[in-house]
Amino acid sequence: AQSVTQLGSHVSVSEGALVLLRCNYSSSVPPYLFWYVQYPNQGLQLLLKYTSAATLVKGINGFEAEFKKSETSFHLTKPSAHMSDAAEYFCAVTSTGTASKLTFGTGTRLQVTL
Amino acid sequence: NAGVTQTPKFRILKIGQSMTLQCTQDMNHNYMYWYRQDPGMGLKLIYYSVGAGITDKGEVPNGYNVSRSTTEDFPLRLELAAPSQTSVYFCASRDQGALSEQYFGPGTRLTVT
């Protein structure tokens, strides 16, 4: 069984500040990990994914995430928040042999203030 | 390309009514998924399909049915709507390979009263 835990349902940062959204996973097999973003009244779109090729993954819009097996974590970061980053962010896990069904975390809503 | 399209965008149902949520993708993807999204709960998988004619249950299939007669279409059927089915429904599709990105539709917001 696989699961994902996102700590913090709401995170608020000032514009220009560091963004850190936390994700911890549980998986009995090597995981593939994803971060998706959902803007208001829209579907989800992929930010980045961990494929085991590199532990530091760069995604769109300046976001990146680091896979740490020892900590079972895949936290999402961005050095400088922009107002347009305000959205809900979902971490998800899958593995081979499961029809690549994604198991999502409960999401973190990011608020960016002036 | 339109990607993944869903209709309708919004719907209000009375308890006991039935309806079909439509999902179509034009990317020739074999894999398709239906999720529901409830506040604070993330997305839960309802049903999925690995190709035309093949469907399987996800985490929360009760009260729903699906069919996959073509590669493009993956409709979700609610037979006897219940208030617990009030949610936002997302359809997604992806190509072969576990690392392939899932592409999501814009969602259908359903209210059952």
Tab-separated table of N, CA, C and O in Angstrom, chain B:
chain	number	residue	atom	x	y	z
B	1	ASN	N	-4.959	20.623	-29.937
B	1	ASN	CA	-5.633	19.514	-29.247
B	1	ASN	C	-6.445	20.012	-28.076
B	1	ASN	O	-6.022	20.885	-27.344
B	2	ALA	N	-7.638	19.441	-27.877
B	2	ALA	CA	-8.476	19.851	-26.764
B	2	ALA	C	-8.003	19.218	-25.461
B	2	ALA	O	-8.287	19.717	-24.396
B	3	GLY	N	-7.305	18.075	-25.520
B	3	GLY	CA	-6.856	17.391	-24.306
B	3	GLY	C	-7.979	16.551	-23.731
B	3	GLY	O	-8.574	15.743	-24.414
B	4	VAL	N	-8.292	16.784	-22.460
B	4	VAL	CA	-9.366	16.070	-21.776
B	4	VAL	C	-10.524	17.046	-21.577
B	4	VAL	O	-10.336	18.110	-20.990
B	5	THR	N	-11.680	16.689	-22.095
B	5	THR	CA	-12.856	17.522	-21.932
B	5	THR	C	-13.898	16.798	-21.102
B	5	THR	O	-14.032	15.563	-21.190
B	6	GLN	N	-14.626	17.569	-20.292
B	6	GLN	CA	-15.664	17.023	-19.430
B	6	GLN	C	-16.930	17.849	-19.591
B	6	GLN	O	-16.878	19.073	-19.662
B	7	THR	N	-18.051	17.152	-19.621
B	7	THR	CA	-19.344	17.829	-19.616
B	7	THR	C	-20.290	17.087	-18.693
B	7	THR	O	-20.194	15.855	-18.545
B	8	PRO	N	-21.205	17.801	-18.002
B	8	PRO	CA	-21.301	19.261	-17.965
B	8	PRO	C	-20.282	19.856	-16.997
B	8	PRO	O	-19.580	19.126	-16.316
B	9	LYS	N	-20.218	21.154	-16.918
B	9	LYS	CA	-19.357	21.824	-15.941
B	9	LYS	C	-20.010	21.851	-14.564
B	9	LYS	O	-19.339	21.751	-13.546
B	10	PHE	N	-21.307	22.027	-14.552
B	10	PHE	CA	-22.057	22.093	-13.303
B	10	PHE	C	-23.353	21.303	-13.469
B	10	PHE	O	-23.905	21.237	-14.566
B	11	ARG	N	-23.815	20.720	-12.341
B	11	ARG	CA	-25.103	20.038	-12.400
B	11	ARG	C	-25.663	19.939	-10.993
B	11	ARG	O	-24.921	19.685	-10.033
B	12	ILE	N	-26.970	20.159	-10.901
B	12	ILE	CA	-27.669	19.941	-9.639
B	12	ILE	C	-28.646	18.791	-9.849
B	12	ILE	O	-29.450	18.825	-10.788
B	13	LEU	N	-28.572	17.801	-9.001
B	13	LEU	CA	-29.436	16.631	-9.083
B	13	LEU	C	-30.287	16.525	-7.829
B	13	LEU	O	-29.834	16.917	-6.741
B	14	LYS	N	-31.460	15.964	-7.993
B	14	LYS	CA	-32.252	15.616	-6.816
B	14	LYS	C	-31.887	14.193	-6.386
B	14	LYS	O	-31.453	13.366	-7.198
B	15	ILE	N	-32.078	13.917	-5.129
B	15	ILE	CA	-31.805	12.588	-4.588
B	15	ILE	C	-32.579	11.548	-5.390
B	15	ILE	O	-33.768	11.700	-5.662
B	16	GLY	N	-31.883	10.499	-5.790
B	16	GLY	CA	-32.516	9.419	-6.523
B	16	GLY	C	-32.444	9.541	-8.035
B	16	GLY	O	-32.700	8.565	-8.752
B	17	GLN	N	-32.087	10.720	-8.523
B	17	GLN	CA	-31.960	10.890	-9.975
B	17	GLN	C	-30.676	10.233	-10.469
B	17	GLN	O	-29.761	9.934	-9.680
B	18	SER	N	-30.617	10.047	-11.779
B	18	SER	CA	-29.437	9.465	-12.402
B	18	SER	C	-28.837	10.454	-13.387
B	18	SER	O	-29.533	11.340	-13.899
B	19	MET	N	-27.555	10.288	-13.639
B	19	MET	CA	-26.919	11.108	-14.666
B	19	MET	C	-25.603	10.471	-15.090
B	19	MET	O	-25.063	9.606	-14.387
B	20	THR	N	-25.128	10.926	-16.236
B	20	THR	CA	-23.842	10.483	-16.746
B	20	THR	C	-22.924	11.677	-16.914
B	20	THR	O	-23.306	12.662	-17.541
B	21	LEU	N	-21.743	11.576	-16.351
B	21	LEU	CA	-20.703	12.577	-16.557
B	21	LEU	C	-19.851	12.110	-17.739
B	21	LEU	O	-19.364	10.975	-17.752
B	22	GLN	N	-19.692	13.016	-18.690
B	22	GLN	CA	-18.970	12.643	-19.890
B	22	GLN	C	-17.501	13.051	-19.798
B	22	GLN	O	-17.164	14.096	-19.241
B	23	CYS	N	-16.648	12.208	-20.353
B	23	CYS	CA	-15.213	12.497	-20.424
B	23	CYS	C	-14.690	12.013	-21.772
B	23	CYS	O	-14.921	10.855	-22.141
B	24	THR	N	-13.987	12.878	-22.459
B	24	THR	CA	-13.406	12.536	-23.760
B	24	THR	C	-11.980	13.065	-23.829
B	24	THR	O	-11.723	14.190	-23.409
B	25	GLN	N	-11.082	12.232	-24.366
B	25	GLN	CA	-9.708	12.702	-24.574
B	25	GLN	C	-9.312	12.442	-26.032
B	25	GLN	O	-9.724	11.446	-26.624
B	26	ASP	N	-8.514	13.340	-26.561
B	26	ASP	CA	-8.118	13.241	-27.972
B	26	ASP	C	-6.630	12.977	-28.129
B	26	ASP	O	-6.037	13.303	-29.162
B	27	MET	N	-6.005	12.379	-27.107
B	27	MET	CA	-4.567	12.131	-27.128
B	27	MET	C	-4.244	10.658	-27.365
B	27	MET	O	-3.078	10.262	-27.264
B	28	ASN	N	-5.258	9.857	-27.638
B	28	ASN	CA	-5.083	8.429	-27.896
B	28	ASN	C	-4.458	7.703	-26.696
B	28	ASN	O	-3.665	6.761	-26.869
B	29	HIS	N	-4.813	8.168	-25.500
B	29	HIS	CA	-4.289	7.540	-24.301
B	29	HIS	C	-5.065	6.284	-23.965
B	29	HIS	O	-6.300	6.286	-23.998
B	30	ASN	N	-4.356	5.236	-23.555
B	30	ASN	CA	-5.044	4.018	-23.142
B	30	ASN	C	-5.604	4.132	-21.717
B	30	ASN	O	-6.636	3.572	-21.403
B	31	TYR	N	-4.878	4.814	-20.850
B	31	TYR	CA	-5.251	4.865	-19.445
B	31	TYR	C	-6.153	6.077	-19.171
B	31	TYR	O	-5.815	7.209	-19.539
B	32	MET	N	-7.267	5.805	-18.503
B	32	MET	CA	-8.160	6.886	-18.104
B	32	MET	C	-8.631	6.642	-16.682
B	32	MET	O	-8.726	5.499	-16.220
B	33	TYR	N	-8.947	7.746	-15.982
B	33	TYR	CA	-9.256	7.691	-14.552
B	33	TYR	C	-10.405	8.653	-14.235
B	33	TYR	O	-10.532	9.707	-14.849
B	34	TRP	N	-11.187	8.271	-13.229
B	34	TRP	CA	-12.164	9.180	-12.641
B	34	TRP	C	-11.834	9.367	-11.161
B	34	TRP	O	-11.646	8.397	-10.427
B	35	TYR	N	-11.787	10.640	-10.763
B	35	TYR	CA	-11.541	10.993	-9.371
B	35	TYR	C	-12.692	11.860	-8.862
B	35	TYR	O	-13.336	12.574	-9.625
B	36	ARG	N	-12.874	11.864	-7.550
B	36	ARG	CA	-13.695	12.859	-6.927
B	36	ARG	C	-12.841	13.640	-5.934
B	36	ARG	O	-11.919	13.075	-5.317
B	37	GLN	N	-13.150	14.919	-5.836
B	37	GLN	CA	-12.393	15.794	-4.948
B	37	GLN	C	-13.333	16.442	-3.952
B	37	GLN	O	-14.273	17.145	-4.332
B	38	ASP	N	-13.086	16.175	-2.689
B	38	ASP	CA	-13.857	16.779	-1.601
B	38	ASP	C	-12.928	17.657	-0.770
B	38	ASP	O	-11.737	17.342	-0.623
B	39	PRO	N	-13.449	18.752	-0.223
B	39	PRO	CA	-12.597	19.698	0.519
B	39	PRO	C	-11.789	19.004	1.611
B	39	PRO	O	-12.337	18.255	2.423
B	40	GLY	N	-10.489	19.252	1.616
B	40	GLY	CA	-9.622	18.707	2.643
B	40	GLY	C	-9.327	17.228	2.516
B	40	GLY	O	-8.677	16.642	3.393
B	41	MET	N	-9.803	16.611	1.427
B	41	MET	CA	-9.642	15.150	1.293
B	41	MET	C	-8.745	14.766	0.129
B	41	MET	O	-8.471	13.586	-0.079
B	42	GLY	N	-8.288	15.714	-0.645
B	42	GLY	CA	-7.514	15.365	-1.830
B	42	GLY	C	-8.403	14.731	-2.887
B	42	GLY	O	-9.615	14.922	-2.904
B	43	LEU	N	-7.790	13.971	-3.778
B	43	LEU	CA	-8.530	13.282	-4.828
B	43	LEU	C	-8.588	11.802	-4.522
B	43	LEU	O	-7.570	11.193	-4.151
B	44	LYS	N	-9.761	11.231	-4.695
B	44	LYS	CA	-9.946	9.796	-4.484
B	44	LYS	C	-10.312	9.155	-5.816
B	44	LYS	O	-11.183	9.654	-6.530
B	45	LEU	N	-9.685	8.028	-6.106
B	45	LEU	CA	-9.926	7.336	-7.367
B	45	LEU	C	-11.226	6.548	-7.293
B	45	LEU	O	-11.421	5.735	-6.391
B	46	ILE	N	-12.096	6.765	-8.287
B	46	ILE	CA	-13.388	6.074	-8.323
B	46	ILE	C	-13.283	4.810	-9.186
B	46	ILE	O	-13.566	3.704	-8.739
B	47	TYR	N	-12.907	4.998	-10.431
B	47	TYR	CA	-12.721	3.910	-11.391
B	47	TYR	C	-11.584	4.282	-12.323
B	47	TYR	O	-11.262	5.464	-12.491
B	48	TYR	N	-11.011	3.260	-12.945
B	48	TYR	CA	-10.012	3.518	-13.950
B	48	TYR	C	-10.119	2.484	-15.060
B	48	TYR	O	-10.796	1.466	-14.919
B	49	SER	N	-9.436	2.794	-16.167
B	49	SER	CA	-9.466	1.902	-17.330
B	49	SER	C	-8.085	1.886	-17.965
B	49	SER	O	-7.441	2.928	-18.103
B	50	VAL	N	-7.637	0.704	-18.342
B	50	VAL	CA	-6.320	0.578	-18.979
B	50	VAL	C	-6.439	0.398	-20.481
B	50	VAL	O	-5.433	0.218	-21.166
B	51	GLY	N	-7.657	0.453	-20.977
B	51	GLY	CA	-7.870	0.358	-22.415
B	51	GLY	C	-9.340	0.112	-22.702
B	51	GLY	O	-10.126	-0.190	-21.792
B	52	ALA	N	-9.707	0.234	-23.953
B	52	ALA	CA	-11.098	0.032	-24.342
B	52	ALA	C	-11.556	-1.361	-23.919
B	52	ALA	O	-10.851	-2.354	-24.136
B	53	GLY	N	-12.706	-1.404	-23.271
B	53	GLY	CA	-13.280	-2.657	-22.822
B	53	GLY	C	-12.792	-3.155	-21.480
B	53	GLY	O	-13.264	-4.185	-20.977
B	54	ILE	N	-11.858	-2.436	-20.855
B	54	ILE	CA	-11.269	-2.877	-19.576
B	54	ILE	C	-11.422	-1.772	-18.541
B	54	ILE	O	-10.893	-0.667	-18.719
B	55	THR	N	-12.157	-2.085	-17.473
B	55	THR	CA	-12.308	-1.117	-16.385
B	55	THR	C	-12.100	-1.822	-15.055
B	55	THR	O	-12.227	-3.054	-14.968
B	56	ASP	N	-11.795	-1.044	-14.038
B	56	ASP	CA	-11.594	-1.628	-12.709
B	56	ASP	C	-11.897	-0.596	-11.647
B	56	ASP	O	-11.866	0.620	-11.905
B	57	LYS	N	-12.243	-1.103	-10.447
B	57	LYS	CA	-12.615	-0.223	-9.352
B	57	LYS	C	-11.386	0.441	-8.745
B	57	LYS	O	-10.313	-0.138	-8.671
B	58	GLY	N	-11.632	1.667	-8.277
B	58	GLY	CA	-10.620	2.361	-7.516
B	58	GLY	C	-10.928	2.288	-6.038
B	58	GLY	O	-11.473	1.298	-5.548
B	59	GLU	N	-10.638	3.351	-5.354
B	59	GLU	CA	-10.780	3.391	-3.901
B	59	GLU	C	-12.221	3.579	-3.444
B	59	GLU	O	-12.633	3.056	-2.411
B	60	VAL	N	-13.012	4.348	-4.205
B	60	VAL	CA	-14.366	4.697	-3.772
B	60	VAL	C	-15.389	4.450	-4.889
B	60	VAL	O	-16.045	5.373	-5.366
B	61	PRO	N	-15.608	3.194	-5.315
B	61	PRO	CA	-16.459	2.936	-6.482
B	61	PRO	C	-17.966	2.864	-6.191
B	61	PRO	O	-18.773	2.920	-7.128
B	62	ASN	N	-18.352	2.736	-4.922
B	62	ASN	CA	-19.765	2.494	-4.614
B	62	ASN	C	-20.650	3.649	-5.064
B	62	ASN	O	-20.397	4.814	-4.768
B	63	GLY	N	-21.719	3.300	-5.778
B	63	GLY	CA	-22.663	4.293	-6.265
B	63	GLY	C	-22.358	4.778	-7.671
B	63	GLY	O	-23.088	5.626	-8.193
B	64	TYR	N	-21.307	4.232	-8.283
B	64	TYR	CA	-20.886	4.666	-9.617
B	64	TYR	C	-20.699	3.462	-10.533
B	64	TYR	O	-20.443	2.358	-10.085
B	65	ASN	N	-20.810	3.728	-11.836
B	65	ASN	CA	-20.473	2.730	-12.838
B	65	ASN	C	-19.781	3.412	-13.998
B	65	ASN	O	-19.985	4.609	-14.239
B	66	VAL	N	-18.966	2.648	-14.707
B	66	VAL	CA	-18.268	3.194	-15.869
B	66	VAL	C	-18.336	2.200	-17.012
B	66	VAL	O	-18.666	1.022	-16.830
B	67	SER	N	-18.023	2.709	-18.190
B	67	SER	CA	-17.864	1.857	-19.363
B	67	SER	C	-16.757	2.471	-20.217
B	67	SER	O	-16.454	3.664	-20.096
B	68	ARG	N	-16.163	1.645	-21.063
B	68	ARG	CA	-15.098	2.159	-21.943
B	68	ARG	C	-15.216	1.421	-23.276
B	68	ARG	O	-14.535	0.438	-23.530
B	69	SER	N	-16.108	1.913	-24.103
B	69	SER	CA	-16.333	1.255	-25.391
B	69	SER	C	-15.358	1.756	-26.455
B	69	SER	O	-15.135	1.077	-27.461
B	70	THR	N	-14.791	2.926	-26.258
B	70	THR	CA	-13.812	3.456	-27.202
B	70	THR	C	-12.595	3.967	-26.433
B	70	THR	O	-12.662	4.180	-25.223
B	71	THR	N	-11.509	4.178	-27.125
B	71	THR	CA	-10.318	4.736	-26.483
B	71	THR	C	-10.581	6.149	-25.978
B	71	THR	O	-10.076	6.553	-24.936
B	72	GLU	N	-11.403	6.906	-26.708
B	72	GLU	CA	-11.571	8.327	-26.421
B	72	GLU	C	-12.489	8.609	-25.234
B	72	GLU	O	-12.297	9.594	-24.538
B	73	ASP	N	-13.507	7.779	-25.016
B	73	ASP	CA	-14.562	8.138	-24.081
B	73	ASP	C	-14.567	7.255	-22.839
B	73	ASP	O	-14.395	6.037	-22.920
B	74	PHE	N	-14.856	7.883	-21.711
B	74	PHE	CA	-14.887	7.148	-20.441
B	74	PHE	C	-15.962	7.779	-19.565
B	74	PHE	O	-15.679	8.521	-18.625
B	75	PRO	N	-17.238	7.493	-19.825
B	75	PRO	CA	-18.316	8.110	-19.049
B	75	PRO	C	-18.468	7.490	-17.664
B	75	PRO	O	-18.237	6.291	-17.476
B	76	LEU	N	-18.887	8.332	-16.725
B	76	LEU	CA	-19.140	7.909	-15.349
B	76	LEU	C	-20.627	8.037	-15.080
B	76	LEU	O	-21.208	9.108	-15.257
B	77	ARG	N	-21.235	6.961	-14.607
B	77	ARG	CA	-22.674	6.921	-14.395
B	77	ARG	C	-22.994	6.920	-12.910
B	77	ARG	O	-22.427	6.129	-12.157
B	78	LEU	N	-23.906	7.809	-12.509
B	78	LEU	CA	-24.471	7.791	-11.164
B	78	LEU	C	-25.902	7.309	-11.297
B	78	LEU	O	-26.715	7.936	-11.977
B	79	GLU	N	-26.240	6.186	-10.680
B	79	GLU	CA	-27.562	5.602	-10.881
B	79	GLU	C	-28.612	6.196	-9.952
B	79	GLU	O	-29.686	6.563	-10.380
B	80	LEU	N	-28.346	6.261	-8.692
B	80	LEU	CA	-29.288	6.796	-7.701
B	80	LEU	C	-28.528	7.822	-6.867
B	80	LEU	O	-27.872	7.478	-5.893
B	81	ALA	N	-28.632	9.064	-7.283
B	81	ALA	CA	-27.801	10.084	-6.651
B	81	ALA	C	-28.125	10.242	-5.166
B	81	ALA	O	-29.305	10.218	-4.760
B	82	ALA	N	-27.075	10.420	-4.379
B	82	ALA	CA	-27.202	10.625	-2.938
B	82	ALA	C	-26.416	11.877	-2.555
B	82	ALA	O	-25.452	12.247	-3.253
B	83	PRO	N	-26.807	12.549	-1.469
B	83	PRO	CA	-26.080	13.758	-1.045
B	83	PRO	C	-24.585	13.523	-0.866
B	83	PRO	O	-23.787	14.440	-1.092
B	84	SER	N	-24.198	12.302	-0.510
B	84	SER	CA	-22.773	11.991	-0.320
B	84	SER	C	-21.989	12.055	-1.628
B	84	SER	O	-20.746	12.055	-1.610
B	85	GLN	N	-22.687	12.111	-2.742
B	85	GLN	CA	-22.015	12.199	-4.033
B	85	GLN	C	-21.824	13.647	-4.492
B	85	GLN	O	-21.294	13.886	-5.585
B	86	THR	N	-22.229	14.584	-3.674
B	86	THR	CA	-21.905	15.983	-3.938
B	86	THR	C	-20.402	16.151	-3.886
B	86	THR	O	-19.767	15.849	-2.869
B	87	SER	N	-19.815	16.595	-4.986
B	87	SER	CA	-18.370	16.642	-5.084
B	87	SER	C	-17.982	17.307	-6.403
B	87	SER	O	-18.829	17.657	-7.213
B	88	VAL	N	-16.687	17.441	-6.596
B	88	VAL	CA	-16.158	17.846	-7.894
B	88	VAL	C	-15.489	16.619	-8.503
B	88	VAL	O	-14.672	15.958	-7.846
B	89	TYR	N	-15.851	16.304	-9.722
B	89	TYR	CA	-15.375	15.101	-10.387
B	89	TYR	C	-14.383	15.465	-11.483
B	89	TYR	O	-14.657	16.332	-12.322
B	90	PHE	N	-13.253	14.776	-11.465
B	90	PHE	CA	-12.219	14.994	-12.471
B	90	PHE	C	-11.944	13.713	-13.229
B	90	PHE	O	-11.816	12.639	-12.652
B	91	CYS	N	-11.827	13.867	-14.530
B	91	CYS	CA	-11.390	12.795	-15.394
B	91	CYS	C	-9.947	13.071	-15.788
B	91	CYS	O	-9.537	14.240	-15.921
B	92	ALA	N	-9.163	12.027	-15.953
B	92	ALA	CA	-7.768	12.188	-16.358
B	92	ALA	C	-7.389	11.071	-17.317
B	92	ALA	O	-8.006	9.998	-17.323
B	93	SER	N	-6.364	11.328	-18.103
B	93	SER	CA	-5.860	10.276	-18.991
B	93	SER	C	-4.338	10.364	-19.043
B	93	SER	O	-3.750	11.406	-18.718
B	94	ARG	N	-3.719	9.274	-19.429
B	94	ARG	CA	-2.271	9.293	-19.595
B	94	ARG	C	-1.857	8.246	-20.604
B	94	ARG	O	-2.600	7.319	-20.918
B	95	ASP	N	-0.618	8.413	-21.055
B	95	ASP	CA	-0.032	7.497	-22.019
B	95	ASP	C	0.537	6.293	-21.274
B	95	ASP	O	0.492	6.216	-20.044
B	96	GLN	N	1.136	5.369	-22.018
B	96	GLN	CA	1.781	4.193	-21.427
B	96	GLN	C	2.956	4.599	-20.566
B	96	GLN	O	3.563	5.634	-20.776
B	97	GLY	N	3.290	3.762	-19.577
B	97	GLY	CA	4.465	4.021	-18.741
B	97	GLY	C	4.081	4.637	-17.425
B	97	GLY	O	3.322	5.607	-17.366
B	98	ALA	N	4.621	4.095	-16.332
B	98	ALA	CA	4.244	4.544	-14.992
B	98	ALA	C	4.582	6.007	-14.765
B	98	ALA	O	3.964	6.669	-13.936
B	99	LEU	N	5.560	6.529	-15.486
B	99	LEU	CA	5.982	7.909	-15.257
B	99	LEU	C	5.266	8.911	-16.147
B	99	LEU	O	5.538	10.099	-16.082
B	100	SER	N	4.369	8.423	-16.967
B	100	SER	CA	3.652	9.343	-17.843
B	100	SER	C	2.757	10.254	-17.031
B	100	SER	O	2.117	9.837	-16.072
B	101	GLU	N	2.713	11.500	-17.440
B	101	GLU	CA	1.889	12.492	-16.757
B	101	GLU	C	0.419	12.199	-16.966
B	101	GLU	O	-0.006	11.820	-18.054
B	102	GLN	N	-0.363	12.374	-15.898
B	102	GLN	CA	-1.807	12.329	-16.043
B	102	GLN	C	-2.293	13.724	-16.428
B	102	GLN	O	-1.943	14.715	-15.780
B	103	TYR	N	-3.111	13.790	-17.461
B	103	TYR	CA	-3.705	15.044	-17.910
B	103	TYR	C	-5.149	15.096	-17.403
B	103	TYR	O	-5.911	14.158	-17.632
B	104	PHE	N	-5.471	16.203	-16.758
B	104	PHE	CA	-6.780	16.321	-16.120
B	104	PHE	C	-7.719	17.214	-16.927
B	104	PHE	O	-7.296	18.201	-17.538
B	105	GLY	N	-8.991	16.853	-16.879
B	105	GLY	CA	-10.018	17.717	-17.402
B	105	GLY	C	-10.333	18.835	-16.426
B	105	GLY	O	-9.814	18.853	-15.305
B	106	PRO	N	-11.215	19.759	-16.817
B	106	PRO	CA	-11.522	20.916	-15.973
B	106	PRO	C	-12.467	20.621	-14.822
B	106	PRO	O	-12.653	21.461	-13.947
B	107	GLY	N	-13.082	19.444	-14.811
B	107	GLY	CA	-13.939	19.066	-13.700
B	107	GLY	C	-15.411	19.314	-13.931
B	107	GLY	O	-15.804	20.156	-14.738
B	108	THR	N	-16.218	18.550	-13.192
B	108	THR	CA	-17.671	18.724	-13.138
B	108	THR	C	-18.056	18.899	-11.676
B	108	THR	O	-17.752	18.041	-10.853
B	109	ARG	N	-18.721	20.015	-11.380
B	109	ARG	CA	-19.176	20.258	-10.003
B	109	ARG	C	-20.598	19.785	-9.882
B	109	ARG	O	-21.495	20.315	-10.540
B	110	LEU	N	-20.799	18.757	-9.046
B	110	LEU	CA	-22.111	18.131	-8.885
B	110	LEU	C	-22.641	18.372	-7.482
B	110	LEU	O	-21.933	18.156	-6.502
B	111	THR	N	-23.888	18.807	-7.426
B	111	THR	CA	-24.577	18.976	-6.145
B	111	THR	C	-25.815	18.102	-6.149
B	111	THR	O	-26.602	18.155	-7.099
B	112	VAL	N	-25.967	17.305	-5.101
B	112	VAL	CA	-27.148	16.455	-4.955
B	112	VAL	C	-27.937	16.951	-3.748
B	112	VAL	O	-27.414	16.992	-2.624
B	113	THR	N	-29.202	17.336	-3.998
B	113	THR	CA	-30.013	17.879	-2.891
B	113	THR	C	-31.325	17.125	-2.756
B	113	THR	O	-31.737	16.414	-3.679
